[in-house]
PDB file of C-alpha atoms in Angstrom:
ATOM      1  CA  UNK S   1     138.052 -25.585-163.886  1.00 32.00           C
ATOM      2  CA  UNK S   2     140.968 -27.594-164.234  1.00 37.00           C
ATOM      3  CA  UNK S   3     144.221 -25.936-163.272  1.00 40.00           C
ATOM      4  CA  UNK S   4     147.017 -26.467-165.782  1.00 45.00           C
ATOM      5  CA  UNK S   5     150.791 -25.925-165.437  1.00 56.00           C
ATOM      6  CA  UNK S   6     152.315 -23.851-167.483  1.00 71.00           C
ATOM      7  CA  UNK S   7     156.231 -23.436-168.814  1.00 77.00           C
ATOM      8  CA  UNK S   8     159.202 -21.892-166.473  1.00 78.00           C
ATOM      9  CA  UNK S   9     158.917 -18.413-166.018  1.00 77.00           C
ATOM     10  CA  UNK S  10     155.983 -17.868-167.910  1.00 81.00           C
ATOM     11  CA  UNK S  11     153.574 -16.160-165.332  1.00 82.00           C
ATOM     12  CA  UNK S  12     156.909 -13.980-164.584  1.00 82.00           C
ATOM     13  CA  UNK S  13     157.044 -13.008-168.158  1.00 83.00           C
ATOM     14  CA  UNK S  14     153.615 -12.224-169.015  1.00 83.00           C
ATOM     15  CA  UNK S  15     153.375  -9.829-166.024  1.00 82.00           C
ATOM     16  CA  UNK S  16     156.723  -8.116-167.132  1.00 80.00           C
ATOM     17  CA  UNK S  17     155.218  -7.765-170.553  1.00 86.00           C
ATOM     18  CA  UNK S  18     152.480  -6.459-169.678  1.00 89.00           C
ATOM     19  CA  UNK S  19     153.861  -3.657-167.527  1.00 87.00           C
ATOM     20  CA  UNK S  20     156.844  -3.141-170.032  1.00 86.00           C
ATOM     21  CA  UNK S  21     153.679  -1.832-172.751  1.00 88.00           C
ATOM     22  CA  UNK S  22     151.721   0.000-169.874  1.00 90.00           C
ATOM     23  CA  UNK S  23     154.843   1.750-169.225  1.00 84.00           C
ATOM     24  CA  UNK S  24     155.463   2.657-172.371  1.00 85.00           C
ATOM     25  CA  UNK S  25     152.114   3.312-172.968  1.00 88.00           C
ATOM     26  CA  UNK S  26     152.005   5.984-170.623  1.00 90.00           C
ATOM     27  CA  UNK S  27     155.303   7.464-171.611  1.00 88.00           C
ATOM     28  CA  UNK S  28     154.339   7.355-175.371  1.00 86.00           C
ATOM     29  CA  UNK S  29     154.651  10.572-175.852  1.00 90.00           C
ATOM     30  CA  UNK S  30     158.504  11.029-174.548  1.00 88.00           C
ATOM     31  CA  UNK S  31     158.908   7.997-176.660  1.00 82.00           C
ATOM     32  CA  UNK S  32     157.409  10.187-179.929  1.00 88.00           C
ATOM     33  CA  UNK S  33     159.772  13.092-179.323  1.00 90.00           C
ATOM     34  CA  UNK S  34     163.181  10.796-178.489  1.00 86.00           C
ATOM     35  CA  UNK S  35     162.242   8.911-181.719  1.00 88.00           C
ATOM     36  CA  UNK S  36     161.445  12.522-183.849  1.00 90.00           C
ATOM     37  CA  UNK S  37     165.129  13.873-182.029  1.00 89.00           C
ATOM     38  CA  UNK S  38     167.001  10.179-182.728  1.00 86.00           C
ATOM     39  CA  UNK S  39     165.311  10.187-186.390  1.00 87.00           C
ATOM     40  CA  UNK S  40     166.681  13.307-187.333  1.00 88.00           C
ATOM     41  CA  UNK S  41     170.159  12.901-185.758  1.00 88.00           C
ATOM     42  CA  UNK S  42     170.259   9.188-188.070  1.00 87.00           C
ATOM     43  CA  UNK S  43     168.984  11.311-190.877  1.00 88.00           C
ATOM     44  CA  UNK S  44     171.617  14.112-190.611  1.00 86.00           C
ATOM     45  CA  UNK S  45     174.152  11.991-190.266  1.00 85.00           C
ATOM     46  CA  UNK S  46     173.390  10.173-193.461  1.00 84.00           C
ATOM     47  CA  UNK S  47     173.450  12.767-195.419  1.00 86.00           C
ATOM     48  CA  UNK S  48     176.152  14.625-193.753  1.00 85.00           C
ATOM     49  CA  UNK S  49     178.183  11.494-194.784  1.00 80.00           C
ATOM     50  CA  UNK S  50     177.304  12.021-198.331  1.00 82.00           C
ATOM     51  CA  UNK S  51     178.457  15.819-198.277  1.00 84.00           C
ATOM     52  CA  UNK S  52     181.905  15.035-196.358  1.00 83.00           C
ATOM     53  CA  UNK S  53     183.013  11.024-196.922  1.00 79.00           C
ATOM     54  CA  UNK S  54     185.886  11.580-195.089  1.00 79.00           C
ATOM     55  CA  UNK S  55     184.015  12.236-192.014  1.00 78.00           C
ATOM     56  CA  UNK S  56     181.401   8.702-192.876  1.00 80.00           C
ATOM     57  CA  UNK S  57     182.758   6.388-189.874  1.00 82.00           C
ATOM     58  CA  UNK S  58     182.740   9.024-187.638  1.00 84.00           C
ATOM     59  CA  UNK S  59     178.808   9.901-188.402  1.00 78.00           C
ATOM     60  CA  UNK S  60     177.982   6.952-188.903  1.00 83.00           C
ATOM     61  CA  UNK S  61     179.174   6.206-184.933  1.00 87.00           C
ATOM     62  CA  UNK S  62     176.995   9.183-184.255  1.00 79.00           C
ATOM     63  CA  UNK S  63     173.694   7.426-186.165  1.00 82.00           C
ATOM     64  CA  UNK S  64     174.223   4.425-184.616  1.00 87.00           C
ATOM     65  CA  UNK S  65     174.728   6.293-180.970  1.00 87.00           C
ATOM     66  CA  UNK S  66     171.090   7.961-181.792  1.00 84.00           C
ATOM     67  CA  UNK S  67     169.779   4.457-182.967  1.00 87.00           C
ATOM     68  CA  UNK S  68     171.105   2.563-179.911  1.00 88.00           C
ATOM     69  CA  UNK S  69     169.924   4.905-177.410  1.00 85.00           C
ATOM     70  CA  UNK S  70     166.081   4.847-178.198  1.00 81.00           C
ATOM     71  CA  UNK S  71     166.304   1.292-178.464  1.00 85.00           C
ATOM     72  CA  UNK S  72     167.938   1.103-174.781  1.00 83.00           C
ATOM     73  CA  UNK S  73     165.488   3.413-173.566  1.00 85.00           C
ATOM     74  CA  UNK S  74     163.040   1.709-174.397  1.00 82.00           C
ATOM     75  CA  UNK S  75     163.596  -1.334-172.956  1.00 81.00           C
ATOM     76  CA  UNK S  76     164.865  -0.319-170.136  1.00 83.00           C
ATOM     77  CA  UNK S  77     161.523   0.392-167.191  1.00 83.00           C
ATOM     78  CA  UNK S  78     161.622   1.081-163.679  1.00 84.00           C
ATOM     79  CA  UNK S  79     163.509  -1.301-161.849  1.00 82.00           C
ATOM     80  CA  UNK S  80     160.572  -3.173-160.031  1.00 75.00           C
ATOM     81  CA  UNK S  81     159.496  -4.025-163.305  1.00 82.00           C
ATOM     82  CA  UNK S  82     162.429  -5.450-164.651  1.00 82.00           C
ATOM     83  CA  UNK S  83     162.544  -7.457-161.527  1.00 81.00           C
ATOM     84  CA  UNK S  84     159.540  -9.355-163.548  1.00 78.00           C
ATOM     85  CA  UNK S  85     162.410 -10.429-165.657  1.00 82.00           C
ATOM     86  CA  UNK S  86     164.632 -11.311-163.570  1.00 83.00           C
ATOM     87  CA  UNK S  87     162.054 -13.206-161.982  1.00 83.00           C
ATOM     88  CA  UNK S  88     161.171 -15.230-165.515  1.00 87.00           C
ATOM     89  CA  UNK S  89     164.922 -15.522-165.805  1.00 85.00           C
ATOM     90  CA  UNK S  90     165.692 -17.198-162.212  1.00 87.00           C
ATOM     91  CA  UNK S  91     162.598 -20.277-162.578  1.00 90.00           C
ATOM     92  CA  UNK S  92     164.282 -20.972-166.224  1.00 92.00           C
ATOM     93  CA  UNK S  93     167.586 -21.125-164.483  1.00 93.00           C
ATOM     94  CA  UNK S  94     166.032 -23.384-162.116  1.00 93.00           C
ATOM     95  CA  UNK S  95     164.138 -25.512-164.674  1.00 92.00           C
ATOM     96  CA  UNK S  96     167.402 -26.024-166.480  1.00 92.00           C
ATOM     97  CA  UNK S  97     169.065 -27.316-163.064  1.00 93.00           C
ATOM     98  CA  UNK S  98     165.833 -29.932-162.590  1.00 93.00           C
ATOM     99  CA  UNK S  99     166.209 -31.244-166.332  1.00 90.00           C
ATOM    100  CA  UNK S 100     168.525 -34.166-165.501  1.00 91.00           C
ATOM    101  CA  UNK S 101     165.992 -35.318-162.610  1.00 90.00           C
ATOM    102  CA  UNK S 102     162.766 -36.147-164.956  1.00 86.00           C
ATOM    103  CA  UNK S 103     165.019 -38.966-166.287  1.00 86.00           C
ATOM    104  CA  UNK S 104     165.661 -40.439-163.055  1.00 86.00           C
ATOM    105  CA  UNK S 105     162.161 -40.781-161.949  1.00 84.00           C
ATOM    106  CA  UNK S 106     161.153 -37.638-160.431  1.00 89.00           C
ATOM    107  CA  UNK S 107     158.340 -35.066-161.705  1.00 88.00           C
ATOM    108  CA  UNK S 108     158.601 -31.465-162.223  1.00 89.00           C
ATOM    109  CA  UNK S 109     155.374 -29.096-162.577  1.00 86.00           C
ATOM    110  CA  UNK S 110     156.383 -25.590-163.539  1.00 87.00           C
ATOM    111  CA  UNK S 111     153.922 -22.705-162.851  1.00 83.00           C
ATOM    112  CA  UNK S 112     150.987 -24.058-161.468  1.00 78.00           C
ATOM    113  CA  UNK S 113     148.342 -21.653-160.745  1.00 75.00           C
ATOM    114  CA  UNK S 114     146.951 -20.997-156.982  1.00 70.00           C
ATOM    115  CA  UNK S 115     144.014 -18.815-158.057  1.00 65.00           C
ATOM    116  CA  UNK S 116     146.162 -15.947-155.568  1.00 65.00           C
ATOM    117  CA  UNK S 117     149.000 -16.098-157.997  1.00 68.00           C
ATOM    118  CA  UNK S 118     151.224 -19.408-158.673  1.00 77.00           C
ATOM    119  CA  UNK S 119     153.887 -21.685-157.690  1.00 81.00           C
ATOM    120  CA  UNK S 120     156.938 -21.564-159.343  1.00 87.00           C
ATOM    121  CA  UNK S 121     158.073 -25.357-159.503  1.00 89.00           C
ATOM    122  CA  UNK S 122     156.355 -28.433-157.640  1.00 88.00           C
ATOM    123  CA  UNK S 123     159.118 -31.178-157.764  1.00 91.00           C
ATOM    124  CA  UNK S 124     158.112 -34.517-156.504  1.00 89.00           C
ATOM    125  CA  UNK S 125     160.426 -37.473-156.433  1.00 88.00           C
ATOM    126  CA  UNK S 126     161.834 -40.068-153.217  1.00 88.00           C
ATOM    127  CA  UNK S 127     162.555 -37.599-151.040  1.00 88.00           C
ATOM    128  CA  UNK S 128     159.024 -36.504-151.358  1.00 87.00           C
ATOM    129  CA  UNK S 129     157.078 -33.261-152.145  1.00 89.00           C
ATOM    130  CA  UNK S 130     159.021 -29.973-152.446  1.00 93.00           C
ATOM    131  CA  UNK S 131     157.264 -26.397-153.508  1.00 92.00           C
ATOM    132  CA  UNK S 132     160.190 -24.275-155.307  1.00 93.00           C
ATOM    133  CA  UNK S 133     160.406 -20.676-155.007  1.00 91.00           C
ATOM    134  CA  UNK S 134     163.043 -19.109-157.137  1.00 92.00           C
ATOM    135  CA  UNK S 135     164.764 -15.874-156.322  1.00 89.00           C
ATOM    136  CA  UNK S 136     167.148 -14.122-158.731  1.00 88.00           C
ATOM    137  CA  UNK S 137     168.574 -11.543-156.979  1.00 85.00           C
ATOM    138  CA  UNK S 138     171.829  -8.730-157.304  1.00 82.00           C
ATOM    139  CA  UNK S 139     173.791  -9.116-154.316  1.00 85.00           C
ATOM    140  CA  UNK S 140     175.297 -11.474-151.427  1.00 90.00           C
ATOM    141  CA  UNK S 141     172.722 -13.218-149.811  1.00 90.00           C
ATOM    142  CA  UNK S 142     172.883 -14.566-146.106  1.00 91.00           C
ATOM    143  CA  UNK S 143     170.473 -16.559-144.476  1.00 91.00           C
ATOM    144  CA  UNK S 144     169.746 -16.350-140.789  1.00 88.00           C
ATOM    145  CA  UNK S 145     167.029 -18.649-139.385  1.00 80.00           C
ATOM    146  CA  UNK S 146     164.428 -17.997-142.198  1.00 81.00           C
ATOM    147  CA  UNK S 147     164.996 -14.354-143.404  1.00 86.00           C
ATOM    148  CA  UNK S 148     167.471 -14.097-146.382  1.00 89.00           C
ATOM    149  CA  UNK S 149     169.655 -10.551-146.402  1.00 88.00           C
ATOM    150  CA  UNK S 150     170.648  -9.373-149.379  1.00 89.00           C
ATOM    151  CA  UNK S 151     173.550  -6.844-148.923  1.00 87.00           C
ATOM    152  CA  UNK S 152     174.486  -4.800-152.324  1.00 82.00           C
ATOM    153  CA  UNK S 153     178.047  -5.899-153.799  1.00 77.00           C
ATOM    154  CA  UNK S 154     178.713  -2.312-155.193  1.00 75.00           C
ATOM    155  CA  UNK S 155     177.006  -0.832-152.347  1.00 76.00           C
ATOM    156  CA  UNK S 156     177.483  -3.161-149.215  1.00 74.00           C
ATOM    157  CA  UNK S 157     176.396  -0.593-146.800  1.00 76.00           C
ATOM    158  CA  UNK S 158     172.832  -1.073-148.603  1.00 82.00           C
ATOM    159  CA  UNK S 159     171.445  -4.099-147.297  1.00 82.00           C
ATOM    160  CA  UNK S 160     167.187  -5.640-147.235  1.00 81.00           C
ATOM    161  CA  UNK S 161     165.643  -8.388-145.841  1.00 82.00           C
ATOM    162  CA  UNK S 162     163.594 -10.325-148.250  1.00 77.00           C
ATOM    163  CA  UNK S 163     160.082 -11.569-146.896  1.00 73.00           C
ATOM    164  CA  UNK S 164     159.406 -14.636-149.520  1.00 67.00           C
ATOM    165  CA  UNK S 165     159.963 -17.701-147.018  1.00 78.00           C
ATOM    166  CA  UNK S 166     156.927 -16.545-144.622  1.00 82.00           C
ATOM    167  CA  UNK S 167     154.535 -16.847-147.950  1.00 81.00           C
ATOM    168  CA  UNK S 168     156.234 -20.045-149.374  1.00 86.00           C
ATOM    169  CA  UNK S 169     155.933 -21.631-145.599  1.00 88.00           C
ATOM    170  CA  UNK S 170     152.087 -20.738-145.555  1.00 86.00           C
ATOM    171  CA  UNK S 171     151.959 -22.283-149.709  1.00 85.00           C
ATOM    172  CA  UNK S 172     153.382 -25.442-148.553  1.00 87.00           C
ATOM    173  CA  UNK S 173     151.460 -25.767-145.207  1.00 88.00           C
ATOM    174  CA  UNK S 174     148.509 -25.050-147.201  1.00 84.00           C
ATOM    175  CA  UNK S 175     148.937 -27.713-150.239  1.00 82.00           C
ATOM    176  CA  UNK S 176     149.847 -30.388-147.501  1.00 84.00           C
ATOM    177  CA  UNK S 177     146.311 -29.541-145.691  1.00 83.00           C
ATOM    178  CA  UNK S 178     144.525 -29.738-149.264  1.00 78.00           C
ATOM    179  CA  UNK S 179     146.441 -32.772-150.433  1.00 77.00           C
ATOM    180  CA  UNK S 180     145.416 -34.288-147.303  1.00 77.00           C
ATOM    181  CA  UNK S 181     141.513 -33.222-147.242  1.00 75.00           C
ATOM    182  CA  UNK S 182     141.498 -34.495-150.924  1.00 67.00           C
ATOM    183  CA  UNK S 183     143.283 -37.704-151.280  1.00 67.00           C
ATOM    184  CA  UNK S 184     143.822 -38.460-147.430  1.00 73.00           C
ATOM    185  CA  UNK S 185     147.275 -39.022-148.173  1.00 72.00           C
ATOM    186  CA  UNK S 186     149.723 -37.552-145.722  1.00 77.00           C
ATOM    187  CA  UNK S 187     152.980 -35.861-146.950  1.00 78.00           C
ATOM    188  CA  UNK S 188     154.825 -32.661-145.636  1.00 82.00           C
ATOM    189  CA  UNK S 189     155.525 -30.222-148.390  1.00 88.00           C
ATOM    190  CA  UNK S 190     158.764 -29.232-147.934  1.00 92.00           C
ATOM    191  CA  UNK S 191     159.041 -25.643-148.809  1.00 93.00           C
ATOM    192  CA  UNK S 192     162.133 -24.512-150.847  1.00 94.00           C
ATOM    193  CA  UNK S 193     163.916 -21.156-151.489  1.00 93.00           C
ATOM    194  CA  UNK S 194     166.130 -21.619-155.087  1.00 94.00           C
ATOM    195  CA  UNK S 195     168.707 -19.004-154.662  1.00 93.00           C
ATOM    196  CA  UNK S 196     170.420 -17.801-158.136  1.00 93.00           C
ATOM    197  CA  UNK S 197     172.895 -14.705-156.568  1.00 91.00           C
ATOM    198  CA  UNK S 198     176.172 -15.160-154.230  1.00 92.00           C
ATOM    199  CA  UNK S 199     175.172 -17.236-151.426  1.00 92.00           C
ATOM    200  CA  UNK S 200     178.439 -18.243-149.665  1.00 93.00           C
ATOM    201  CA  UNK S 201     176.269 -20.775-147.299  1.00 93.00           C
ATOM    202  CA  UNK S 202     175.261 -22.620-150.766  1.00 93.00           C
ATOM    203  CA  UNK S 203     172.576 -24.606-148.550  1.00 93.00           C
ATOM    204  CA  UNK S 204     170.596 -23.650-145.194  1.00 92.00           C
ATOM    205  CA  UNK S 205     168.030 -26.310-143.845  1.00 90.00           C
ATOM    206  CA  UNK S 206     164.896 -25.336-141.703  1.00 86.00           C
ATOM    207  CA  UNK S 207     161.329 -25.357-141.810  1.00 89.00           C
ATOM    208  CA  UNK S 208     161.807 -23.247-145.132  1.00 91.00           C
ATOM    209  CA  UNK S 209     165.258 -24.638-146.870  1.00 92.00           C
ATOM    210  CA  UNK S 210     167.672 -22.252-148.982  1.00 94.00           C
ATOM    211  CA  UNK S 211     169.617 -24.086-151.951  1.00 95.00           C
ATOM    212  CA  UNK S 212     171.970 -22.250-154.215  1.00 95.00           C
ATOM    213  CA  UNK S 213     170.429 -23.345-157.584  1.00 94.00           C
ATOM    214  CA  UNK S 214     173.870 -24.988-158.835  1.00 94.00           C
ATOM    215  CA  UNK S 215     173.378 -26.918-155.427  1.00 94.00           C
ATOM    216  CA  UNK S 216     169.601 -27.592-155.829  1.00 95.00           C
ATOM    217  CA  UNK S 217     170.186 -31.468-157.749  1.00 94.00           C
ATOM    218  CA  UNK S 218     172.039 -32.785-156.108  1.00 94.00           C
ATOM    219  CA  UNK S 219     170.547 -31.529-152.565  1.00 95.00           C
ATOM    220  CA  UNK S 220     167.291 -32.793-153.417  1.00 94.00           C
ATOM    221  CA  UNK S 221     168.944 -36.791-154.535  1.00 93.00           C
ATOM    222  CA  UNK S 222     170.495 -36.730-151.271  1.00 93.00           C
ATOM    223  CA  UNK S 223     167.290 -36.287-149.153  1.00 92.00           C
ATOM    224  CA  UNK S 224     166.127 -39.525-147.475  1.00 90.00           C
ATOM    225  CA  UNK S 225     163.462 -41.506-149.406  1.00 87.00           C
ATOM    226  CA  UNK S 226     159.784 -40.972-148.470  1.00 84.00           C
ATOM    227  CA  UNK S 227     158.060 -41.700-151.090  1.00 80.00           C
ATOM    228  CA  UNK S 228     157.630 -45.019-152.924  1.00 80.00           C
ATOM    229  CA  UNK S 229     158.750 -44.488-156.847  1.00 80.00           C
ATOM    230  CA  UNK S 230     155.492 -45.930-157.677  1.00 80.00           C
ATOM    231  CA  UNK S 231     153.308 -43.539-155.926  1.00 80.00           C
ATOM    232  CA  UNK S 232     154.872 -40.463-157.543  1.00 83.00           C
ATOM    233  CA  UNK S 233     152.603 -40.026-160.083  1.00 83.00           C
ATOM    234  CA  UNK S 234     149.533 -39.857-157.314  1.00 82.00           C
ATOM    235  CA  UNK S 235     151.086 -37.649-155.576  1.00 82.00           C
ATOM    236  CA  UNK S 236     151.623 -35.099-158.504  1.00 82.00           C
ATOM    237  CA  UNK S 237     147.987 -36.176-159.537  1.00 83.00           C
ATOM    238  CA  UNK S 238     147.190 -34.926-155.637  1.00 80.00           C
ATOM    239  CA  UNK S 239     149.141 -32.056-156.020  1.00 78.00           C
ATOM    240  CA  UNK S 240     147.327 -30.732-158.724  1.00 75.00           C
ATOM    241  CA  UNK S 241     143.703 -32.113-158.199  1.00 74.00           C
ATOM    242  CA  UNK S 242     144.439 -29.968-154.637  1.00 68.00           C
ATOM    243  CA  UNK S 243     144.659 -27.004-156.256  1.00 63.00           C
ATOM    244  CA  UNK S 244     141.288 -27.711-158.722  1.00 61.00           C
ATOM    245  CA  UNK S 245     138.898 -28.493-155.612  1.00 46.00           C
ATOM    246  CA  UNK S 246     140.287 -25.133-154.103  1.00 46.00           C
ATOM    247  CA  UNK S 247     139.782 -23.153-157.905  1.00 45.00           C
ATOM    248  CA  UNK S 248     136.280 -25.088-157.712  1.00 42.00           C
ATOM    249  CA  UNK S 249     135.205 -24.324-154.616  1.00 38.00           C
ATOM    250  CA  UNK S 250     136.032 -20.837-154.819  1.00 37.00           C
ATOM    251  CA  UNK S 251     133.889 -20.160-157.854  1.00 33.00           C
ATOM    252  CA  UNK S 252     130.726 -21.765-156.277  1.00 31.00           C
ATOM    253  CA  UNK S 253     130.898 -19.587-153.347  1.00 30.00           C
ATOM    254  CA  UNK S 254     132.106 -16.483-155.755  1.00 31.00           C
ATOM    255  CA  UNK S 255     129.211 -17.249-157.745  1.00 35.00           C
ATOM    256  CA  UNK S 256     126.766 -17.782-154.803  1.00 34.00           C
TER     257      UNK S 256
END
């Protein structure tokens, strides 16, 4: 099975999709009843409007009101669905930053399946092989070692820690080990956190490196060179064939 990339954002937005209609799914019928009680509050107010004109822009603000809110309610799920979304939205942000850099030589891969889930963005170029994580998140974020806090800005008493760097540190340590047992070529995979929220620090280097997205451009051009321009292509070709073996291998012994 060859493993294909896929557009920003697009494994983010499929999942959110797909919970968005098994949410409403299982709320269909408190979706039936708001739409009966929004129908007829649109309907009254219709023909109320015909019965008193005078009183038409003020009923027609209350059948738009009706009309609005079902709409609003319905697209509006639990929050750790919509954090789907603002998943999809943070890799297109991020995709939109890298745009300018296919020009100049480097290669972006978007959404490249793991068969455990995917990697965002796989950005290879002179400064060598980076795996992209993007996080769109609503509050100030501060990075200490390699945990990112997020404190709340309308609630700054409510802060989290957010765990993504441990997995991304174990995705890149892992594609370096496949790239290697495949192709025999040798190149750390440096591990990157793409921060869209307010990150004061704008860019925090360690094992796992944090880069505000507006940042992200110009932070990877300035990284030394490591890679040749004309071996770029094999090592996106590596990249990805990395990724098939592991697909491969894991069906024969699934199958077995």
């Amino acid at each position: 099975m060859q493993v294909q990339p896929g557009v920003a954002g697009g494994s983010a937005q499929r999942k959110y999709e797909e919970l968005l209609r098994s949410w409403r799914r299982r709320n269909r019928r408190v979706f039936v009843g708001l739409a009966l009680v929004c129908g007829l509050i649109v309907l009254a107010s219709l023909l109320l409007a015909r019965i008193w004109p005078g009183q038409s822009w003020l009923l027609g603000c209350f059948a738009g009101g009706a009309a609005t809110f079902f709409g609003v309610a319905r697209l509006s799920p639990p929050g750790w669905i919509e954090n789907w979304q603002l998943g999809a939205w943070g890799e297109e942000a991020t995709a939109k930053a890298l745009g300018p850099m296919e020009a100049e030589g480097w290669v972006v891969v978007h959404d490249l399946p793991t068969g455990r889930g995917n990697v965002d963005h796989v950005v290879v170029g002179p400064g060598g092989v980076f795996l992209l994580d993007s996080k769109r998140v609503g509050g100030s974020v501060v990075v200490e070692g390699e945990v990112m806090t997020v404190r709340r800005l309308d609630d700054p008493e409510l802060v989290y820690r957010h765990p993504g760097s441990g997995h991304l540190l174990g995705l890149a340590r892992e594609t370096h080990e496949r790239v290697l047992r495949s192709t025999r070529i040798r190149v750390w995979v440096q591990p990157v956190m793409v921060v869209w929220a307010e990150f004061p620090q704008r860019k925090v280097q360690g094992r796992c490196a944090f880069v505000h997205g507006e940042e992200l451009a110009e932070w990877l051009r300035a990284q030394p060179q490591r890679v040749a321009p004309a071996r770029v292509p094999q090592l996106v070709a590596a990249v990805r064939l990395s990724w098939d073996l592991s697909d491969q291998a894991s069906t024969v012994t699934h199958g077995g």
